[in-house]
Short mmCIF file of N, CA and C in Angstrom, two decimals:
data_model
loop_
_atom_site.label_atom_id
_atom_site.label_comp_id
_atom_site.label_asym_id
_atom_site.label_seq_id
_atom_site.Cartn_x
_atom_site.Cartn_y
_atom_site.Cartn_z
N MET A 29 -32.37 -1.49 -23.46
CA MET A 29 -32.35 -0.06 -23.18
C MET A 29 -32.06 0.14 -21.70
N ALA A 30 -31.17 1.06 -21.39
CA ALA A 30 -30.76 1.32 -20.01
C ALA A 30 -31.87 2.04 -19.27
N ARG A 31 -32.04 1.68 -18.02
CA ARG A 31 -33.04 2.31 -17.17
C ARG A 31 -32.55 3.69 -16.75
N LYS A 32 -33.45 4.67 -16.73
CA LYS A 32 -33.09 6.03 -16.29
C LYS A 32 -32.94 6.04 -14.78
N LEU A 33 -31.95 6.77 -14.32
CA LEU A 33 -31.74 6.89 -12.89
C LEU A 33 -32.73 7.88 -12.29
N SER A 34 -33.19 7.59 -11.08
CA SER A 34 -34.06 8.52 -10.37
C SER A 34 -33.20 9.69 -9.88
N PRO A 35 -33.83 10.81 -9.52
CA PRO A 35 -33.06 11.94 -8.99
C PRO A 35 -32.20 11.54 -7.78
N ALA A 36 -32.76 10.72 -6.89
CA ALA A 36 -32.00 10.29 -5.72
C ALA A 36 -30.79 9.46 -6.14
N GLU A 37 -30.95 8.59 -7.13
CA GLU A 37 -29.83 7.78 -7.61
C GLU A 37 -28.76 8.66 -8.27
N ARG A 38 -29.21 9.67 -9.03
CA ARG A 38 -28.24 10.58 -9.66
C ARG A 38 -27.45 11.36 -8.61
N LEU A 39 -28.16 11.85 -7.56
CA LEU A 39 -27.48 12.59 -6.50
C LEU A 39 -26.49 11.69 -5.75
N ALA A 40 -26.92 10.48 -5.47
CA ALA A 40 -26.02 9.54 -4.78
C ALA A 40 -24.80 9.25 -5.64
N SER A 41 -25.03 9.10 -6.93
CA SER A 41 -23.92 8.83 -7.85
C SER A 41 -22.99 10.04 -7.92
N ALA A 42 -23.56 11.23 -7.98
CA ALA A 42 -22.73 12.44 -8.04
C ALA A 42 -21.92 12.59 -6.77
N GLU A 43 -22.53 12.30 -5.61
CA GLU A 43 -21.80 12.39 -4.34
C GLU A 43 -20.66 11.37 -4.32
N LYS A 44 -20.93 10.16 -4.81
CA LYS A 44 -19.89 9.13 -4.86
C LYS A 44 -18.75 9.60 -5.76
N ASP A 45 -19.08 10.21 -6.90
CA ASP A 45 -18.04 10.69 -7.81
C ASP A 45 -17.20 11.78 -7.15
N LEU A 46 -17.83 12.66 -6.38
CA LEU A 46 -17.08 13.70 -5.68
C LEU A 46 -16.14 13.08 -4.65
N LEU A 47 -16.62 12.08 -3.93
CA LEU A 47 -15.77 11.42 -2.95
C LEU A 47 -14.59 10.73 -3.64
N LEU A 48 -14.84 10.12 -4.78
CA LEU A 48 -13.76 9.48 -5.52
C LEU A 48 -12.75 10.50 -6.00
N GLU A 49 -13.23 11.68 -6.43
CA GLU A 49 -12.32 12.75 -6.85
C GLU A 49 -11.46 13.21 -5.67
N GLU A 50 -12.08 13.36 -4.48
CA GLU A 50 -11.32 13.76 -3.30
C GLU A 50 -10.24 12.72 -2.98
N LEU A 51 -10.62 11.44 -3.06
CA LEU A 51 -9.65 10.38 -2.81
C LEU A 51 -8.53 10.41 -3.83
N ALA A 52 -8.87 10.64 -5.08
CA ALA A 52 -7.86 10.68 -6.13
C ALA A 52 -6.89 11.84 -5.89
N ASP A 53 -7.41 12.99 -5.42
CA ASP A 53 -6.54 14.13 -5.14
C ASP A 53 -5.55 13.81 -4.03
N GLN A 54 -5.98 13.08 -3.02
CA GLN A 54 -5.13 12.78 -1.89
C GLN A 54 -4.33 11.51 -2.08
N SER A 55 -4.83 10.61 -2.91
CA SER A 55 -4.29 9.26 -2.91
C SER A 55 -2.84 9.17 -3.36
N SER A 56 -2.40 9.99 -4.30
CA SER A 56 -1.02 9.83 -4.77
C SER A 56 -0.03 10.13 -3.65
N TRP A 57 -0.26 11.16 -2.87
CA TRP A 57 0.64 11.49 -1.78
C TRP A 57 0.55 10.45 -0.67
N ASP A 58 -0.67 10.07 -0.29
CA ASP A 58 -0.84 9.08 0.77
C ASP A 58 -0.27 7.73 0.36
N GLN A 59 -0.48 7.33 -0.88
CA GLN A 59 0.08 6.06 -1.34
C GLN A 59 1.60 6.12 -1.32
N PHE A 60 2.18 7.25 -1.71
CA PHE A 60 3.62 7.41 -1.67
C PHE A 60 4.15 7.21 -0.24
N LEU A 61 3.48 7.80 0.73
CA LEU A 61 3.90 7.65 2.12
C LEU A 61 3.81 6.20 2.57
N VAL A 62 2.75 5.51 2.18
CA VAL A 62 2.59 4.10 2.56
C VAL A 62 3.65 3.26 1.86
N GLU A 63 3.94 3.56 0.59
CA GLU A 63 5.02 2.85 -0.11
C GLU A 63 6.34 3.01 0.63
N GLN A 64 6.62 4.23 1.08
CA GLN A 64 7.86 4.47 1.83
C GLN A 64 7.87 3.69 3.14
N ALA A 65 6.73 3.62 3.80
CA ALA A 65 6.63 2.86 5.05
C ALA A 65 6.85 1.37 4.81
N VAL A 66 6.27 0.83 3.74
CA VAL A 66 6.45 -0.59 3.41
C VAL A 66 7.92 -0.84 3.09
N PHE A 67 8.53 0.02 2.30
CA PHE A 67 9.93 -0.13 1.94
C PHE A 67 10.81 -0.09 3.19
N HIS A 68 10.55 0.86 4.06
CA HIS A 68 11.30 1.00 5.30
C HIS A 68 11.15 -0.26 6.17
N TYR A 69 9.93 -0.76 6.28
CA TYR A 69 9.67 -1.97 7.07
C TYR A 69 10.42 -3.16 6.45
N GLY A 70 10.40 -3.25 5.14
CA GLY A 70 11.08 -4.34 4.44
C GLY A 70 12.58 -4.33 4.64
N GLN A 71 13.17 -3.16 4.85
CA GLN A 71 14.60 -3.06 5.10
C GLN A 71 14.97 -3.65 6.45
N ARG A 72 14.05 -3.63 7.37
CA ARG A 72 14.33 -4.03 8.74
C ARG A 72 13.84 -5.43 9.09
N HIS A 73 13.14 -6.07 8.17
CA HIS A 73 12.60 -7.40 8.42
C HIS A 73 12.87 -8.30 7.21
N ASP A 74 13.16 -9.56 7.48
CA ASP A 74 13.43 -10.50 6.39
C ASP A 74 12.22 -10.69 5.49
N ASP A 75 11.04 -10.79 6.09
CA ASP A 75 9.81 -10.89 5.31
C ASP A 75 8.68 -10.25 6.10
N PHE A 76 7.58 -9.99 5.43
CA PHE A 76 6.47 -9.28 6.06
C PHE A 76 5.20 -9.54 5.28
N SER A 77 4.08 -9.30 5.93
CA SER A 77 2.77 -9.38 5.28
C SER A 77 1.99 -8.12 5.64
N CYS A 78 0.84 -7.98 5.05
CA CYS A 78 -0.01 -6.83 5.39
C CYS A 78 -0.41 -6.85 6.86
N ASN A 79 -0.48 -8.04 7.46
CA ASN A 79 -0.77 -8.12 8.90
C ASN A 79 0.25 -7.29 9.68
N ASP A 80 1.52 -7.48 9.36
CA ASP A 80 2.59 -6.76 10.06
C ASP A 80 2.48 -5.26 9.84
N LEU A 81 2.19 -4.89 8.61
CA LEU A 81 2.17 -3.47 8.25
C LEU A 81 0.96 -2.75 8.85
N ARG A 82 -0.19 -3.42 8.90
CA ARG A 82 -1.37 -2.78 9.49
C ARG A 82 -1.12 -2.43 10.95
N ASP A 83 -0.29 -3.23 11.63
CA ASP A 83 0.00 -2.96 13.04
C ASP A 83 0.82 -1.70 13.24
N VAL A 84 1.57 -1.27 12.24
CA VAL A 84 2.45 -0.11 12.40
C VAL A 84 1.97 1.12 11.63
N LEU A 85 1.01 0.96 10.73
CA LEU A 85 0.50 2.10 9.96
C LEU A 85 -0.67 2.75 10.68
N PRO A 86 -0.82 4.06 10.55
CA PRO A 86 -2.04 4.69 11.06
C PRO A 86 -3.23 4.22 10.23
N GLU A 87 -4.40 4.37 10.79
CA GLU A 87 -5.63 3.89 10.12
C GLU A 87 -5.75 4.41 8.69
N LEU A 88 -5.37 5.65 8.45
CA LEU A 88 -5.46 6.24 7.11
C LEU A 88 -4.67 5.42 6.10
N GLY A 89 -3.55 4.88 6.48
CA GLY A 89 -2.70 4.14 5.57
C GLY A 89 -3.24 2.80 5.15
N HIS A 90 -4.17 2.22 5.92
CA HIS A 90 -4.67 0.89 5.61
C HIS A 90 -5.32 0.83 4.23
N GLY A 91 -6.01 1.87 3.83
CA GLY A 91 -6.68 1.88 2.53
C GLY A 91 -5.72 1.90 1.36
N PHE A 92 -4.48 2.29 1.58
CA PHE A 92 -3.50 2.39 0.51
C PHE A 92 -2.51 1.24 0.52
N LEU A 93 -2.64 0.35 1.48
CA LEU A 93 -1.65 -0.71 1.65
C LEU A 93 -1.60 -1.64 0.44
N GLY A 94 -2.74 -2.08 -0.04
CA GLY A 94 -2.77 -2.97 -1.21
C GLY A 94 -2.16 -2.32 -2.44
N ALA A 95 -2.50 -1.06 -2.68
CA ALA A 95 -1.95 -0.34 -3.84
C ALA A 95 -0.45 -0.15 -3.69
N ALA A 96 0.01 0.13 -2.49
CA ALA A 96 1.45 0.31 -2.26
C ALA A 96 2.20 -1.00 -2.48
N ILE A 97 1.67 -2.09 -1.97
CA ILE A 97 2.29 -3.41 -2.17
C ILE A 97 2.36 -3.72 -3.66
N ASN A 98 1.26 -3.53 -4.37
CA ASN A 98 1.24 -3.81 -5.81
C ASN A 98 2.25 -2.95 -6.56
N SER A 99 2.35 -1.69 -6.20
CA SER A 99 3.28 -0.79 -6.86
C SER A 99 4.73 -1.23 -6.63
N LEU A 100 5.07 -1.57 -5.41
CA LEU A 100 6.43 -2.02 -5.10
C LEU A 100 6.73 -3.36 -5.77
N TYR A 101 5.74 -4.23 -5.84
CA TYR A 101 5.92 -5.52 -6.51
C TYR A 101 6.16 -5.32 -8.02
N ARG A 102 5.31 -4.50 -8.65
CA ARG A 102 5.47 -4.24 -10.09
C ARG A 102 6.78 -3.53 -10.39
N GLY A 103 7.28 -2.75 -9.44
CA GLY A 103 8.54 -2.05 -9.62
C GLY A 103 9.76 -2.90 -9.33
N GLY A 104 9.53 -4.14 -8.91
CA GLY A 104 10.64 -5.04 -8.64
C GLY A 104 11.34 -4.77 -7.31
N ILE A 105 10.72 -4.02 -6.42
CA ILE A 105 11.31 -3.67 -5.14
C ILE A 105 11.07 -4.78 -4.11
N ILE A 106 9.90 -5.39 -4.17
CA ILE A 106 9.59 -6.51 -3.29
C ILE A 106 9.18 -7.71 -4.14
N ALA A 107 9.28 -8.90 -3.57
CA ALA A 107 8.90 -10.12 -4.27
C ALA A 107 8.12 -11.02 -3.32
N HIS A 108 7.25 -11.81 -3.89
CA HIS A 108 6.48 -12.78 -3.13
C HIS A 108 7.42 -13.90 -2.70
N THR A 109 7.33 -14.32 -1.45
CA THR A 109 8.19 -15.38 -0.94
C THR A 109 7.68 -16.77 -1.31
N GLY A 110 6.46 -16.84 -1.80
CA GLY A 110 5.83 -18.13 -2.06
C GLY A 110 5.02 -18.62 -0.88
N ARG A 111 5.08 -17.89 0.22
CA ARG A 111 4.30 -18.26 1.41
C ARG A 111 3.07 -17.39 1.54
N MET A 112 2.07 -17.94 2.21
CA MET A 112 0.83 -17.22 2.49
C MET A 112 0.53 -17.41 3.98
N VAL A 113 -0.12 -16.42 4.57
CA VAL A 113 -0.55 -16.50 5.97
C VAL A 113 -2.01 -16.05 6.04
N PRO A 114 -2.73 -16.48 7.08
CA PRO A 114 -4.11 -16.00 7.21
C PRO A 114 -4.14 -14.53 7.63
N SER A 115 -5.05 -13.78 7.06
CA SER A 115 -5.20 -12.38 7.42
C SER A 115 -5.73 -12.27 8.84
N THR A 116 -5.24 -11.29 9.57
CA THR A 116 -5.72 -11.02 10.93
C THR A 116 -6.79 -9.94 10.94
N GLN A 117 -7.12 -9.40 9.78
CA GLN A 117 -8.15 -8.36 9.71
C GLN A 117 -9.51 -9.04 9.83
N ALA A 118 -10.33 -8.57 10.76
CA ALA A 118 -11.58 -9.24 11.10
C ALA A 118 -12.52 -9.40 9.91
N ASN A 119 -12.65 -8.39 9.08
CA ASN A 119 -13.62 -8.45 7.99
C ASN A 119 -13.19 -9.34 6.83
N THR A 120 -11.98 -9.89 6.87
CA THR A 120 -11.53 -10.77 5.78
C THR A 120 -11.76 -12.24 6.10
N HIS A 121 -12.18 -12.51 7.33
CA HIS A 121 -12.46 -13.89 7.75
C HIS A 121 -11.27 -14.81 7.54
N GLY A 122 -10.08 -14.30 7.75
CA GLY A 122 -8.88 -15.11 7.71
C GLY A 122 -8.44 -15.58 6.33
N HIS A 123 -8.84 -14.86 5.26
CA HIS A 123 -8.38 -15.31 3.93
C HIS A 123 -6.86 -15.20 3.85
N ARG A 124 -6.27 -15.92 2.93
CA ARG A 124 -4.82 -16.00 2.82
C ARG A 124 -4.26 -14.73 2.18
N ILE A 125 -3.16 -14.24 2.74
CA ILE A 125 -2.46 -13.08 2.18
C ILE A 125 -1.00 -13.44 1.97
N SER A 126 -0.38 -12.73 1.07
CA SER A 126 1.00 -13.01 0.67
C SER A 126 2.01 -12.53 1.69
N VAL A 127 3.15 -13.22 1.71
CA VAL A 127 4.31 -12.80 2.49
C VAL A 127 5.33 -12.28 1.49
N TRP A 128 5.91 -11.12 1.78
CA TRP A 128 6.80 -10.42 0.86
C TRP A 128 8.19 -10.28 1.44
N THR A 129 9.16 -10.02 0.58
CA THR A 129 10.53 -9.72 0.99
C THR A 129 11.12 -8.71 0.01
N LEU A 130 12.11 -7.97 0.47
CA LEU A 130 12.81 -7.04 -0.42
C LEU A 130 13.63 -7.82 -1.44
N THR A 131 13.67 -7.37 -2.65
CA THR A 131 14.48 -7.99 -3.70
C THR A 131 15.89 -7.42 -3.66
N ASP A 132 16.76 -7.95 -4.50
CA ASP A 132 18.10 -7.39 -4.63
C ASP A 132 18.02 -5.92 -5.04
N LYS A 133 17.10 -5.62 -5.94
CA LYS A 133 16.90 -4.23 -6.38
C LYS A 133 16.49 -3.37 -5.19
N GLY A 134 15.59 -3.87 -4.35
CA GLY A 134 15.17 -3.13 -3.16
C GLY A 134 16.31 -2.89 -2.20
N HIS A 135 17.14 -3.91 -2.00
CA HIS A 135 18.31 -3.75 -1.12
C HIS A 135 19.31 -2.76 -1.70
N ALA A 136 19.47 -2.77 -3.03
CA ALA A 136 20.40 -1.83 -3.68
C ALA A 136 19.91 -0.39 -3.50
N ILE A 137 18.62 -0.17 -3.64
CA ILE A 137 18.07 1.17 -3.43
C ILE A 137 18.28 1.60 -1.99
N ALA A 138 18.07 0.69 -1.05
CA ALA A 138 18.28 1.00 0.37
C ALA A 138 19.74 1.37 0.62
N ALA A 139 20.66 0.63 0.01
CA ALA A 139 22.09 0.92 0.18
C ALA A 139 22.44 2.28 -0.41
N GLN A 140 21.89 2.61 -1.57
CA GLN A 140 22.14 3.92 -2.19
C GLN A 140 21.64 5.05 -1.29
N ARG A 141 20.46 4.86 -0.71
CA ARG A 141 19.91 5.88 0.19
C ARG A 141 20.78 6.05 1.43
N ALA A 142 21.25 4.94 1.98
CA ALA A 142 22.11 5.01 3.17
C ALA A 142 23.41 5.73 2.85
N ALA A 143 23.99 5.44 1.69
CA ALA A 143 25.23 6.10 1.29
C ALA A 143 25.02 7.60 1.11
N ARG A 144 23.89 7.98 0.50
CA ARG A 144 23.57 9.40 0.32
C ARG A 144 23.41 10.09 1.67
N ALA A 145 22.75 9.42 2.60
CA ALA A 145 22.54 10.00 3.93
C ALA A 145 23.86 10.19 4.65
N GLN A 146 24.78 9.23 4.50
CA GLN A 146 26.10 9.36 5.12
C GLN A 146 26.89 10.52 4.52
N ARG A 147 26.80 10.68 3.22
CA ARG A 147 27.50 11.81 2.56
C ARG A 147 26.95 13.14 3.03
N ARG A 148 25.65 13.23 3.19
CA ARG A 148 25.03 14.47 3.67
C ARG A 148 25.42 14.77 5.10
N ALA A 149 25.55 13.71 5.92
CA ALA A 149 25.90 13.90 7.32
C ALA A 149 27.36 14.30 7.50
N ALA A 150 28.19 13.94 6.53
CA ALA A 150 29.64 14.23 6.66
C ALA A 150 29.98 15.65 6.32
#
């Protein structure tokens, strides 16, 4: 039988749920911006890791970095290079993180965007 929550536990849980709802409301837009930043960074660098991206993203973007990487990976936009590097984030104690690169699909999307931008400028 499940233990009943105390009033304080229920309030804490309700507050946590409200915070999660607020994050969910904002997260799709913020994650989209971080995905765009990762894609943009990938166009300009042969390979990259979250270490590189944390250095160029504002603090707000750090929380969405993992979700953005996973989304781009699942979408076939980026691929794992097979290499790992130690994390430079202090709270991770140097655990290994993946190194990524843009795929052919990612490069094709970048080329399409560049062509569209040139047509608009002309």
